[in-house]
Short mmCIF file of C-alpha atoms in Angstrom, two decimals:
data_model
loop_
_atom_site.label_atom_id
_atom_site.label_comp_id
_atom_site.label_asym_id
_atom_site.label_seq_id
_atom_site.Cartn_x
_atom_site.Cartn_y
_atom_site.Cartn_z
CA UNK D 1 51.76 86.37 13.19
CA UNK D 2 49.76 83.22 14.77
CA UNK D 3 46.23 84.30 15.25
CA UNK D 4 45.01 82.21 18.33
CA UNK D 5 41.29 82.87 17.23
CA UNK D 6 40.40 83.88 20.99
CA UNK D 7 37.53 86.05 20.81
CA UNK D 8 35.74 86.99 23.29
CA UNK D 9 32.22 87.49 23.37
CA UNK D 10 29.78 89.19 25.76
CA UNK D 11 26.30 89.28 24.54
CA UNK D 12 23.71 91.77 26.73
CA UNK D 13 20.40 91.53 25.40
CA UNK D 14 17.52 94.13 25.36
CA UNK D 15 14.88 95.41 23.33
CA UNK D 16 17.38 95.56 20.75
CA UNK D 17 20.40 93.15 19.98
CA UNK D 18 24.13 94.67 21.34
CA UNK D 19 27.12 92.61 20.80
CA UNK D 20 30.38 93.35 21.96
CA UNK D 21 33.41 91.51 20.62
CA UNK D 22 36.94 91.54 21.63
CA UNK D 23 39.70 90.55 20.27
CA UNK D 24 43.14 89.25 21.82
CA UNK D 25 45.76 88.20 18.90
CA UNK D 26 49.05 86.95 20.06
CA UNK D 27 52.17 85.09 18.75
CA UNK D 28 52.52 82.92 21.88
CA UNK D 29 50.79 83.24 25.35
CA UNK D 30 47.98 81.72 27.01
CA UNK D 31 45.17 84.02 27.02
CA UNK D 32 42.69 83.41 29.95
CA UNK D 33 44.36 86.50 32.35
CA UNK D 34 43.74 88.78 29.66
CA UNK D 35 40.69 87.37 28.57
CA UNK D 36 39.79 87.88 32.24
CA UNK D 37 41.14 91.48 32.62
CA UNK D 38 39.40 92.64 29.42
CA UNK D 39 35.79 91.32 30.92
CA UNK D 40 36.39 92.98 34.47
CA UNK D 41 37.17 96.16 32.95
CA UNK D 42 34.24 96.00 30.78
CA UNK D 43 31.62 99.05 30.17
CA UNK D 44 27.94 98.33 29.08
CA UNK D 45 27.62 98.87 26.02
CA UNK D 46 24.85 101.80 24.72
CA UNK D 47 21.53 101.26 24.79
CA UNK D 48 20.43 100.67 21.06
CA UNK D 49 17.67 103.61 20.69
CA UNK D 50 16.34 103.45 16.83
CA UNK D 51 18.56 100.45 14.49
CA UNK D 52 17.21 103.08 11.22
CA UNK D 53 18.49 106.58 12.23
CA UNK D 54 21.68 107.34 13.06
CA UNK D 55 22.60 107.83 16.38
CA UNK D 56 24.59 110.77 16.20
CA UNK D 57 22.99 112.94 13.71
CA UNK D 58 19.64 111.19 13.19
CA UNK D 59 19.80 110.90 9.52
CA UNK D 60 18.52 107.78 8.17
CA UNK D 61 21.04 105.34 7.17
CA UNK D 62 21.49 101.89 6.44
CA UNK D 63 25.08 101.36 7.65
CA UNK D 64 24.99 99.36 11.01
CA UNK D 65 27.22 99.19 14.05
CA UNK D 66 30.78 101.30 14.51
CA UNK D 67 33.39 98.85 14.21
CA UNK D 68 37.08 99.89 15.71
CA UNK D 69 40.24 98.11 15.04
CA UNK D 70 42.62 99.00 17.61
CA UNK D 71 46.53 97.39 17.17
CA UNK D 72 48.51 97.74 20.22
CA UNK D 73 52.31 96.73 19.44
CA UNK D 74 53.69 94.71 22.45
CA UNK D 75 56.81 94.05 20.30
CA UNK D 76 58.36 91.90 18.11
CA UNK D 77 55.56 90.40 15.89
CA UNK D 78 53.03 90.42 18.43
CA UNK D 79 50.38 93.03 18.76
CA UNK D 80 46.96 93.18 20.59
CA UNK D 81 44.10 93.80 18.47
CA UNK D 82 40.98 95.02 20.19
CA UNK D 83 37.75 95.18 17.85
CA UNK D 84 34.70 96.45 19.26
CA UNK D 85 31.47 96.56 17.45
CA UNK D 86 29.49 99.25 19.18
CA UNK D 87 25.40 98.77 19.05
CA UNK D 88 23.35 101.15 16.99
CA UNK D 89 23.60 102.74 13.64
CA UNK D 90 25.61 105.76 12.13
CA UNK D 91 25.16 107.02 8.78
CA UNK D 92 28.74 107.38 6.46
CA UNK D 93 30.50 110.68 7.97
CA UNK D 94 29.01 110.36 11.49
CA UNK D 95 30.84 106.38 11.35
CA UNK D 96 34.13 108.27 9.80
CA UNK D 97 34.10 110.80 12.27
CA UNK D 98 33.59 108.44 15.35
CA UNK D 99 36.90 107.85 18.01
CA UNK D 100 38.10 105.30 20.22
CA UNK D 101 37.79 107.59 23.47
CA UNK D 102 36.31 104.27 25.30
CA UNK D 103 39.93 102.58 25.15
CA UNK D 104 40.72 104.00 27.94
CA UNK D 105 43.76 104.14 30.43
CA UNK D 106 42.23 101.88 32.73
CA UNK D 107 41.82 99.11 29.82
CA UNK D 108 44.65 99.41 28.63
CA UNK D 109 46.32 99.54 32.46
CA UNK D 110 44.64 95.90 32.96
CA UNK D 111 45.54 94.34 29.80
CA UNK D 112 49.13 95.32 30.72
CA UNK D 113 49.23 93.81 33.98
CA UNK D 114 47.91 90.64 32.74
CA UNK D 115 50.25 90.07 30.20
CA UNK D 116 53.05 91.09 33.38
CA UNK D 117 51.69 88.43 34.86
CA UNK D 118 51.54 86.03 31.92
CA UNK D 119 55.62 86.98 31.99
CA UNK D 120 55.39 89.90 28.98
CA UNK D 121 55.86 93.48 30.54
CA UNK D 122 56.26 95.31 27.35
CA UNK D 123 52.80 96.54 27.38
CA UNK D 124 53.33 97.58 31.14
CA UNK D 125 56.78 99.08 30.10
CA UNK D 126 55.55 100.64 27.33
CA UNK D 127 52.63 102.43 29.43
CA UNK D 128 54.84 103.20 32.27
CA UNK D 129 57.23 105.44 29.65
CA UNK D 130 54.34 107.54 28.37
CA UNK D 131 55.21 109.82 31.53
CA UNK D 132 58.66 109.44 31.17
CA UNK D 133 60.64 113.06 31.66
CA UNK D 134 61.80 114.29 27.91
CA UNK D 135 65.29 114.44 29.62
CA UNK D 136 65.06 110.48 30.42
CA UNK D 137 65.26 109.88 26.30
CA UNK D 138 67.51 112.48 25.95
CA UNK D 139 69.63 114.91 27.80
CA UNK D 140 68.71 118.93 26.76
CA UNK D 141 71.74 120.27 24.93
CA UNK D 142 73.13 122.93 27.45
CA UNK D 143 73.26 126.31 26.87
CA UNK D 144 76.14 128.83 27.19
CA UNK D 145 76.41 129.95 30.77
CA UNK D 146 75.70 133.23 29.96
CA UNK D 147 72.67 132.75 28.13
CA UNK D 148 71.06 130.36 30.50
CA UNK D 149 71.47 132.97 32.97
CA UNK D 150 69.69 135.15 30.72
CA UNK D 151 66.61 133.16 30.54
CA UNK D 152 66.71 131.76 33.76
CA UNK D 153 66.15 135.39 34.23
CA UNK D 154 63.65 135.59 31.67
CA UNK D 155 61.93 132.41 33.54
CA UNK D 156 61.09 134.55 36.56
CA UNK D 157 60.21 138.03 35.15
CA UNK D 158 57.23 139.40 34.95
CA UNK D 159 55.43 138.92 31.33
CA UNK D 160 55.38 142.59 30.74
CA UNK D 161 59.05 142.60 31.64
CA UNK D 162 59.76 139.69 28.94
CA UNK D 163 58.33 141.11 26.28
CA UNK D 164 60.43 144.19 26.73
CA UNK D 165 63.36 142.15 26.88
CA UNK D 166 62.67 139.74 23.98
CA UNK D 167 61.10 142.82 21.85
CA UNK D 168 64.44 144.54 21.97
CA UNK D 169 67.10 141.25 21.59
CA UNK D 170 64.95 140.59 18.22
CA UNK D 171 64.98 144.08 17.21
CA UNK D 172 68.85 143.88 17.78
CA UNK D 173 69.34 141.45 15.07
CA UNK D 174 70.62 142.80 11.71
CA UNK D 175 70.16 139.58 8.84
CA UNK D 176 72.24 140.89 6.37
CA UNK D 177 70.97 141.92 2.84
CA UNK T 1 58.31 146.08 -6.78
CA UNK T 2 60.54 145.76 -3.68
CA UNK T 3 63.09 143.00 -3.13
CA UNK T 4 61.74 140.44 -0.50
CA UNK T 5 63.84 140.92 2.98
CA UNK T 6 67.15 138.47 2.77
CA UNK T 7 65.74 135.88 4.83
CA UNK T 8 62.11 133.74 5.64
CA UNK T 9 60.62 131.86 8.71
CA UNK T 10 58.38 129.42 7.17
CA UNK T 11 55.21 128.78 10.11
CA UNK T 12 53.64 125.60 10.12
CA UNK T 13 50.66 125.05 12.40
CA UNK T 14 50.01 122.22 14.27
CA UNK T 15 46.32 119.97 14.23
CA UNK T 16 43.70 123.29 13.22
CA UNK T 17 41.85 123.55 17.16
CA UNK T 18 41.43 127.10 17.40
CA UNK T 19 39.99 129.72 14.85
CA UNK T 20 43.52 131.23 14.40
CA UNK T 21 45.38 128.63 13.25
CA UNK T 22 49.01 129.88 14.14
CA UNK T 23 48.00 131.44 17.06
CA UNK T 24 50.24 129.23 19.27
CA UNK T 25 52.89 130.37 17.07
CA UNK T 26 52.21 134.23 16.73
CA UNK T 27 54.31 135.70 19.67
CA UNK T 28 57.23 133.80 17.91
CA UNK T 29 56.33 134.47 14.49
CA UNK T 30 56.34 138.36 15.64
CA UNK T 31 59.90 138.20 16.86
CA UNK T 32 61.05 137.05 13.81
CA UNK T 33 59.67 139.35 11.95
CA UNK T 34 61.17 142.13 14.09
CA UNK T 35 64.16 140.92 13.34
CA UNK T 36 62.64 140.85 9.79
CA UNK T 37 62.24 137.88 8.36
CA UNK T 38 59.50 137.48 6.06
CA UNK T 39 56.74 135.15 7.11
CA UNK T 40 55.58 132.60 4.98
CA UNK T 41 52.61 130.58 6.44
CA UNK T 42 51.75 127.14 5.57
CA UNK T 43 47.91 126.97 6.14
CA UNK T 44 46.61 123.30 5.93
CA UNK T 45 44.12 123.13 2.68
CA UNK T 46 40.73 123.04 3.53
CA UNK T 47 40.30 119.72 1.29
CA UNK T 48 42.10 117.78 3.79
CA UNK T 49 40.37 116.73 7.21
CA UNK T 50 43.61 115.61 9.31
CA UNK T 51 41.59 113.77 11.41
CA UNK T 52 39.80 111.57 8.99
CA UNK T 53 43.67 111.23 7.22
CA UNK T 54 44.97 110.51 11.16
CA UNK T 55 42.10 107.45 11.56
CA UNK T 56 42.49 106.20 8.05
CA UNK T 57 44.80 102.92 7.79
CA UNK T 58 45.38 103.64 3.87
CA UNK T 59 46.17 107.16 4.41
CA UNK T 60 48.73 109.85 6.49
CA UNK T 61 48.16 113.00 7.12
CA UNK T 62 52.14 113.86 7.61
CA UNK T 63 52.54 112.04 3.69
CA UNK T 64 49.25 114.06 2.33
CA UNK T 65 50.23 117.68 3.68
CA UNK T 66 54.09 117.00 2.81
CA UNK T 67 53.26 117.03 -0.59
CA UNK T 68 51.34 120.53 0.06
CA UNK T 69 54.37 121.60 1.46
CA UNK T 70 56.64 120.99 -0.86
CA UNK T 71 54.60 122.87 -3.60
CA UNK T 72 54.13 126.20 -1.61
CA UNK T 73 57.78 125.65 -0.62
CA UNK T 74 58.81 125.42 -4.30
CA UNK T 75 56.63 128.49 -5.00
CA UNK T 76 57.13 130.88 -2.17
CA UNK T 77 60.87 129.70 -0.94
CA UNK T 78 62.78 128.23 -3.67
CA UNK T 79 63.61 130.82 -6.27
CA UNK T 80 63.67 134.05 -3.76
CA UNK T 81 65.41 132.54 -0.96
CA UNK T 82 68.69 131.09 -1.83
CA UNK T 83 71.75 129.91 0.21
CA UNK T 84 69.62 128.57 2.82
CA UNK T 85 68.35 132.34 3.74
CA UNK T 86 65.34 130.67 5.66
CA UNK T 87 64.20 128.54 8.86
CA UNK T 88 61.60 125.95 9.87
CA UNK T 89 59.29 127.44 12.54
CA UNK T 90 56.57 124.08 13.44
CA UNK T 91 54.35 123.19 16.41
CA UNK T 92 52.60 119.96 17.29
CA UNK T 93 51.70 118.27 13.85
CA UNK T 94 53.14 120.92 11.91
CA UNK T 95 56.83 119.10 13.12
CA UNK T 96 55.63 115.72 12.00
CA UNK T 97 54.61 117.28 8.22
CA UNK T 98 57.93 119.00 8.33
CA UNK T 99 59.96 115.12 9.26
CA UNK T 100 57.71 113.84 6.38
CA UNK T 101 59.32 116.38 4.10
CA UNK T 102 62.75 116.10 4.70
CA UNK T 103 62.22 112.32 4.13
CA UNK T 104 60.33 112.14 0.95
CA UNK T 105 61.00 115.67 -0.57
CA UNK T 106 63.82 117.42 0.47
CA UNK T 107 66.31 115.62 -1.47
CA UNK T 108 64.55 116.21 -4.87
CA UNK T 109 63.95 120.05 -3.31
CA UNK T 110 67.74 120.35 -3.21
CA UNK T 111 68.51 119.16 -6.05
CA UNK T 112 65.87 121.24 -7.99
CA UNK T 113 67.22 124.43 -6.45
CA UNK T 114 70.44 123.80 -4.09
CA UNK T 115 68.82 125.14 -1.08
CA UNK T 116 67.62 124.07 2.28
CA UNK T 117 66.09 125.40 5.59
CA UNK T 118 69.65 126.72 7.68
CA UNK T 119 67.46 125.52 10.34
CA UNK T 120 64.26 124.14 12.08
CA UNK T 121 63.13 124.72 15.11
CA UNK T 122 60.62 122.13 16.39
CA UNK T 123 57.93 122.45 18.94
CA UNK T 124 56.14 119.36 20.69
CA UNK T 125 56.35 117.44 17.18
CA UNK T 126 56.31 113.50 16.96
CA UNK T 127 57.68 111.15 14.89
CA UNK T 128 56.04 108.05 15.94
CA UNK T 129 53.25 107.65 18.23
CA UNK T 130 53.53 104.33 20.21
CA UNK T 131 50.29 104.78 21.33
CA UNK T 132 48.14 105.11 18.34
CA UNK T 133 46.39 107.62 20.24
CA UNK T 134 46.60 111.25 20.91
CA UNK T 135 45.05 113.11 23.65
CA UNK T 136 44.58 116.58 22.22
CA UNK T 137 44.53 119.60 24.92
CA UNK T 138 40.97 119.73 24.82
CA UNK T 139 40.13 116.76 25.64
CA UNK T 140 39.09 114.19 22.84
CA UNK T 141 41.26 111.47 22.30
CA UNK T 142 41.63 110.31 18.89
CA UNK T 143 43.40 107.57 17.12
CA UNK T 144 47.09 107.92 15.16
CA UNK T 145 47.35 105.58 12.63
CA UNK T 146 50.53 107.41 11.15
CA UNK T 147 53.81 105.09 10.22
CA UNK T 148 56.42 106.11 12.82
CA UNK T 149 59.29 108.38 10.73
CA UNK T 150 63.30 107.01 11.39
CA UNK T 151 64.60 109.54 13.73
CA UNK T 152 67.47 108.85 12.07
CA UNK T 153 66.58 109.17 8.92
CA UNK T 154 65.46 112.78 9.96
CA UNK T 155 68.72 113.96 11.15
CA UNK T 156 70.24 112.69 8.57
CA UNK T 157 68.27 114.83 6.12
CA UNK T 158 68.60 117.95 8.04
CA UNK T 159 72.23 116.99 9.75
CA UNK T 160 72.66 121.24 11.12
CA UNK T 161 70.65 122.73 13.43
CA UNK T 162 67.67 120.77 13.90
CA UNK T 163 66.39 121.91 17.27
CA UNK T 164 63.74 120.65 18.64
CA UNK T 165 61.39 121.57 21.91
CA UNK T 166 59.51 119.51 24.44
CA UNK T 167 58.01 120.34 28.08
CA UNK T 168 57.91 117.57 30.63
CA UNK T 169 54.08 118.42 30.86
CA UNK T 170 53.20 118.19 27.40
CA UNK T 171 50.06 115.81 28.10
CA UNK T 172 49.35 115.42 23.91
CA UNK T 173 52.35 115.16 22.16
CA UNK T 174 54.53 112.57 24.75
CA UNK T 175 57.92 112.76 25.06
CA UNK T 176 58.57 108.96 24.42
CA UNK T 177 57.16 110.02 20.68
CA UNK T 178 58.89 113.53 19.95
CA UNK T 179 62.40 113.26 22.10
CA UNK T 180 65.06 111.99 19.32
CA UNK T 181 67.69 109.65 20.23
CA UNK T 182 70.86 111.44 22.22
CA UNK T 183 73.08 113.15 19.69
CA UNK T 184 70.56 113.02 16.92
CA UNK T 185 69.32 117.35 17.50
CA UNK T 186 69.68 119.55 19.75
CA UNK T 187 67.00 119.57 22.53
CA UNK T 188 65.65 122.01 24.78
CA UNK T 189 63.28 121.52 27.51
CA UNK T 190 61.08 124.07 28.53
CA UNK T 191 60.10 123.59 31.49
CA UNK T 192 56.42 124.92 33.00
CA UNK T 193 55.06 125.13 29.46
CA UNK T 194 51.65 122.92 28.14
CA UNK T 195 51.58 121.37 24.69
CA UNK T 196 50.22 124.77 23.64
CA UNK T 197 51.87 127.58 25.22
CA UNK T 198 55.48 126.06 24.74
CA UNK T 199 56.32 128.43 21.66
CA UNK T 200 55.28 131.25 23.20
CA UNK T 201 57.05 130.53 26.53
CA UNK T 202 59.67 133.63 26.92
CA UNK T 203 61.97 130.92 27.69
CA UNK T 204 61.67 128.83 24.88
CA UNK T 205 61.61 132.45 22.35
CA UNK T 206 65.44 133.51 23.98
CA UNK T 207 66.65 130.34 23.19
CA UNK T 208 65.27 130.94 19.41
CA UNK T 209 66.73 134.06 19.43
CA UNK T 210 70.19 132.81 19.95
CA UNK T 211 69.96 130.06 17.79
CA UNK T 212 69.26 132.83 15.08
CA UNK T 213 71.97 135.22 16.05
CA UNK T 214 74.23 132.56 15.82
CA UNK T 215 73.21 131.54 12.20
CA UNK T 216 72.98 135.07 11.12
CA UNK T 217 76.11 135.93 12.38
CA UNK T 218 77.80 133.00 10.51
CA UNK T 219 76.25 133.37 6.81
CA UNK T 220 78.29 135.58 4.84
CA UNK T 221 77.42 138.99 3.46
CA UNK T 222 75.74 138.20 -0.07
CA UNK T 223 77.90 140.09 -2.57
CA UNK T 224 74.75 141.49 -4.50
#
């Protein structure tokens, strides 16, 4: 794994200091598109409100900024690592608890569409298959005819109905001693 | 001091969301014991957060809870239910601890006591999560940093009647993660069914029900 040392930085300065860095490792690939895509897809970061109490539970707390490590495997040996350092503090179990819901679809959308464009679609490929049908991977072993007529009955009965059904069929079976 | 019922449905629960813990599972787990099997539920122990285990690079959740597994396996199952007299019953992560036992513990499980789950049945359960993420049905999306499990390797451990579940809606568990390789287990797709109503989907509970007819009606009458 080459490490191209392209980090990007985006400094926003206010009362307080907020630095958000970004990542993009690759084997191979020039990275200005997805240098560019990261920055137009962007967020502010938080505004820093007290750099001694943590943000989330407002204990005091000397541990500084959350830091996430995010690998995204675009196959073979290369992967995308996105690490964001995210302004303010949070004490030990509020930093443990804290989740990468701001790498979102859109993000990760852009990133993919650069690298497309760069000539790598696994990311794209890879996104486009998260809504694949589970019978795209893998046919569903069919049933016996008569017993997927039995629950394509079951499929459109009425709940109550169901229950009935299903109550007696497993009352039916005998495991034997 | 009665004699346990001949056969067991062990329950395993999937990541703890709601305050009943197997309640995705309990329309299921109340067929089986009408057709009574004896319940045996694997409760995650408190002393493990699966979330914390989920972020953490130097740990797994799957490897961590296997290993709980296997002990309340080896003191509940092993010495009462013999010739493969019980079944696998796991939604969501519950699946993904089960893979992890098969892989690291089964083997030593059968050799200890030369018996094995006659089958599992498998609801919305990955082995791998390309994505490093989950979306969970509530909303919060939270990181997977679990090593993807060799779907392979999984059916080769349990080679009979490994039957697994997945829903073409299932926004949490994706199908690209939890659909084995064509061949590998049997696969049913419920269709109209969320990540967490699947198992109680009337549908999906016939289909269990004939699985289980067939496998009682093809283990032989135990002589005592």
């Amino acid at each position: 794994m080459q490490l191209l040392g392209a980090t990007i930085m985006s400094k926003r300065v206010n009362d307080n200091h907020t630095t958000v860095v970004e990542k993009v490792r690759r084997s191979d690939q020039p990275l200005h598109t997805v240098i560019e895509a990261l920055r137009s897809v962007h967020g502010d970061p938080e505004h820093l409100a007290d750099p001694q109490l943590c943000l989330d539970c407002g204990s005091p707390t000397v541990k500084a900024a959350v830091e996430y490590a995010y690998d995204y495997p675009l196959g073979g040996d290369a992967y995308l690592t996105i690490a964001k350092t995210l302004p303010g503090y949070r004490c030990g179990n509020c930093h443990l608890e804290y989740q990468d819901v701001t790498l979102s679809d859109r993000f990760l959308t852009a990133v993919g569409s650069a690298l497309a464009r760069l000539g790598d679609t696994t990311l794209r490929d890879t996104l486009a298959k998260r809504t694949a049908h589970p019978a795209s991977i893998a046919p569903p072993t069919p049933l016996p005819p008569e017993v997927s007529e039995q629950a394509a009955h079951l499929q459109t009965a009425s709940p109550e109905r169901a229950e009935q059904e299903l109550a007696l069929l497993y009352g039916q079976l005998k495991p034997t001693p | 001091m009665s004699a346990p019922p001949p056969w067991a449905a062990v329950l395993l629960h999937g990541l703890p969301l709601a305050e009943d813990r197997f309640a995705d599972l309990e329309p299921l787990a109340q067929d089986l014991s009408r057709a009574g099997f004896h319940l045996v539920r694997f409760r995650w122990p408190e002393s493990i957060n699966p979330i914390r285990a989920l972020i953490d690079r130097n740990r797994s959740f799957s490897a961590e809870l296997a290993a709980e597994l296997d002990v309340m396996l080896r003191q509940q199952i092993a010495a009462q239910y013999t010739d493969q007299r019980w079944i696998i019953v796991a939604h969501s992560g519950g699946g993904t601890i089960f893979y992890r036992w098969l892989l690291e513990h089964s083997a030593r499980f059968y050799n200890d006591y030369s018996t094995r789950p006659a089958a599992a049945f498998i609801f919305a359960s990955l082995y791998k999560c390309e994505m490093q993420r989950i979306k969970l049905p509530d909303g919060p999306v939270i990181q997977v940093r679990e090593p993807a499990l060799s779907p392979d390797a999984i059916a080769t451990a349990m080679p009979n009647n490994l039957v697994i579940f997945t829903t073409p809606r299932d926004t949490t568990v994706l199908a690209m993660d939890s659909v084995f390789p064509p061949g590998k287990a049997t696969h049913h797709i419920i269709e109209n069914t969320t990540h967490r109503d699947i198992c109680s989907n009337p549908v999906a509970r016939f289909v269990v029900w004939n699985h289980v007819r067939r496998l009682l009606s093809s283990q032989p009458t135990n002589p005592s």
